[in-house]
Amino acid sequence: MTNTKSDNTKFELSNVVDALIAQREKWETGTYAASNAELYTLLGNTLDLFLKVRKNVGLSRAVSDLLDTYGVQYNSATSLALKIVRLVFVGKEREAKIANRAYTYARVLTVAAAEGVTGEQLPKFIADRHGIDEIR
């Protein structure tokens, strides 16, 4: 004897899960993919800035001056990559909301720079390594 009610419940649950999976797949290939592409391009432009500033002491000092001007926290141990990420992504009074992400983005810039990646190459570099979190 089979349990028809249990089989129906399982079937209904399976249908709901299948629909949610299809919705997730649509989101992953649509909105999420587009958002990541835009973020990776922005990070690429930020990497270009980091590479430029890293070669110029005057620009490096200017980064610290801008942090002071914008009221963004840093100290003598804050890496240049993190300072630049904070300028671009954090801004005043957003440190707590994005602190972990800022460290992650700075790590991506540091790794990419160490591997000779340019800003234009960064989106592919991130994608080839399965995303920002995997690089971190």
PDB file of C-alpha atoms in Angstrom, residues 4 10 13 20 25-26 30 32 36 41 44 46 48 57-59 67 75 86 90 96-97 102 108 112 120 125 131 134:
ATOM      1  CA  THR A   4      -0.788   8.789  -1.693  1.00  0.00           C
ATOM      2  CA  LYS A  10       6.539  15.239  -2.131  1.00  0.00           C
ATOM      3  CA  LEU A  13       7.309  20.187  -2.866  1.00  0.00           C
ATOM      4  CA  LEU A  20      12.661  28.105  -7.348  1.00  0.00           C
ATOM      5  CA  GLU A  25      19.061  30.175 -12.640  1.00  0.00           C
ATOM      6  CA  LYS A  26      17.297  33.046 -14.403  1.00  0.00           C
ATOM      7  CA  GLY A  30      20.475  37.794 -15.739  1.00  0.00           C
ATOM      8  CA  TYR A  32      23.283  38.783 -10.904  1.00  0.00           C
ATOM      9  CA  ASN A  36      28.868  41.210 -11.258  1.00  0.00           C
ATOM     10  CA  THR A  41      34.587  46.639 -14.416  1.00  0.00           C
ATOM     11  CA  GLY A  44      39.181  47.074 -12.873  1.00  0.00           C
ATOM     12  CA  THR A  46      39.943  50.914  -9.287  1.00  0.00           C
ATOM     13  CA  ASP A  48      44.149  50.997 -12.647  1.00  0.00           C
ATOM     14  CA  VAL A  57      54.458  58.963  -3.725  1.00  0.00           C
ATOM     15  CA  GLY A  58      52.712  62.268  -4.304  1.00  0.00           C
ATOM     16  CA  LEU A  59      49.527  60.530  -5.385  1.00  0.00           C
ATOM     17  CA  LEU A  67      40.526  60.124   3.098  1.00  0.00           C
ATOM     18  CA  ASN A  75      45.722  54.459  10.080  1.00  0.00           C
ATOM     19  CA  ARG A  86      37.649  52.872   0.992  1.00  0.00           C
ATOM     20  CA  VAL A  90      33.052  53.087   1.467  1.00  0.00           C
ATOM     21  CA  ALA A  96      30.519  49.455   9.244  1.00  0.00           C
ATOM     22  CA  LYS A  97      28.158  48.468   6.424  1.00  0.00           C
ATOM     23  CA  ALA A 102      36.309  46.581   1.456  1.00  0.00           C
ATOM     24  CA  VAL A 108      41.547  41.268  -5.031  1.00  0.00           C
ATOM     25  CA  ALA A 112      45.718  41.055  -9.302  1.00  0.00           C
ATOM     26  CA  GLU A 120      40.983  45.892 -18.365  1.00  0.00           C
ATOM     27  CA  PHE A 125      40.773  37.437 -14.031  1.00  0.00           C
ATOM     28  CA  GLY A 131      34.675  35.187  -8.258  1.00  0.00           C
ATOM     29  CA  GLU A 134      37.587  32.710  -4.202  1.00  0.00           C
TER      30      GLU A 134
END
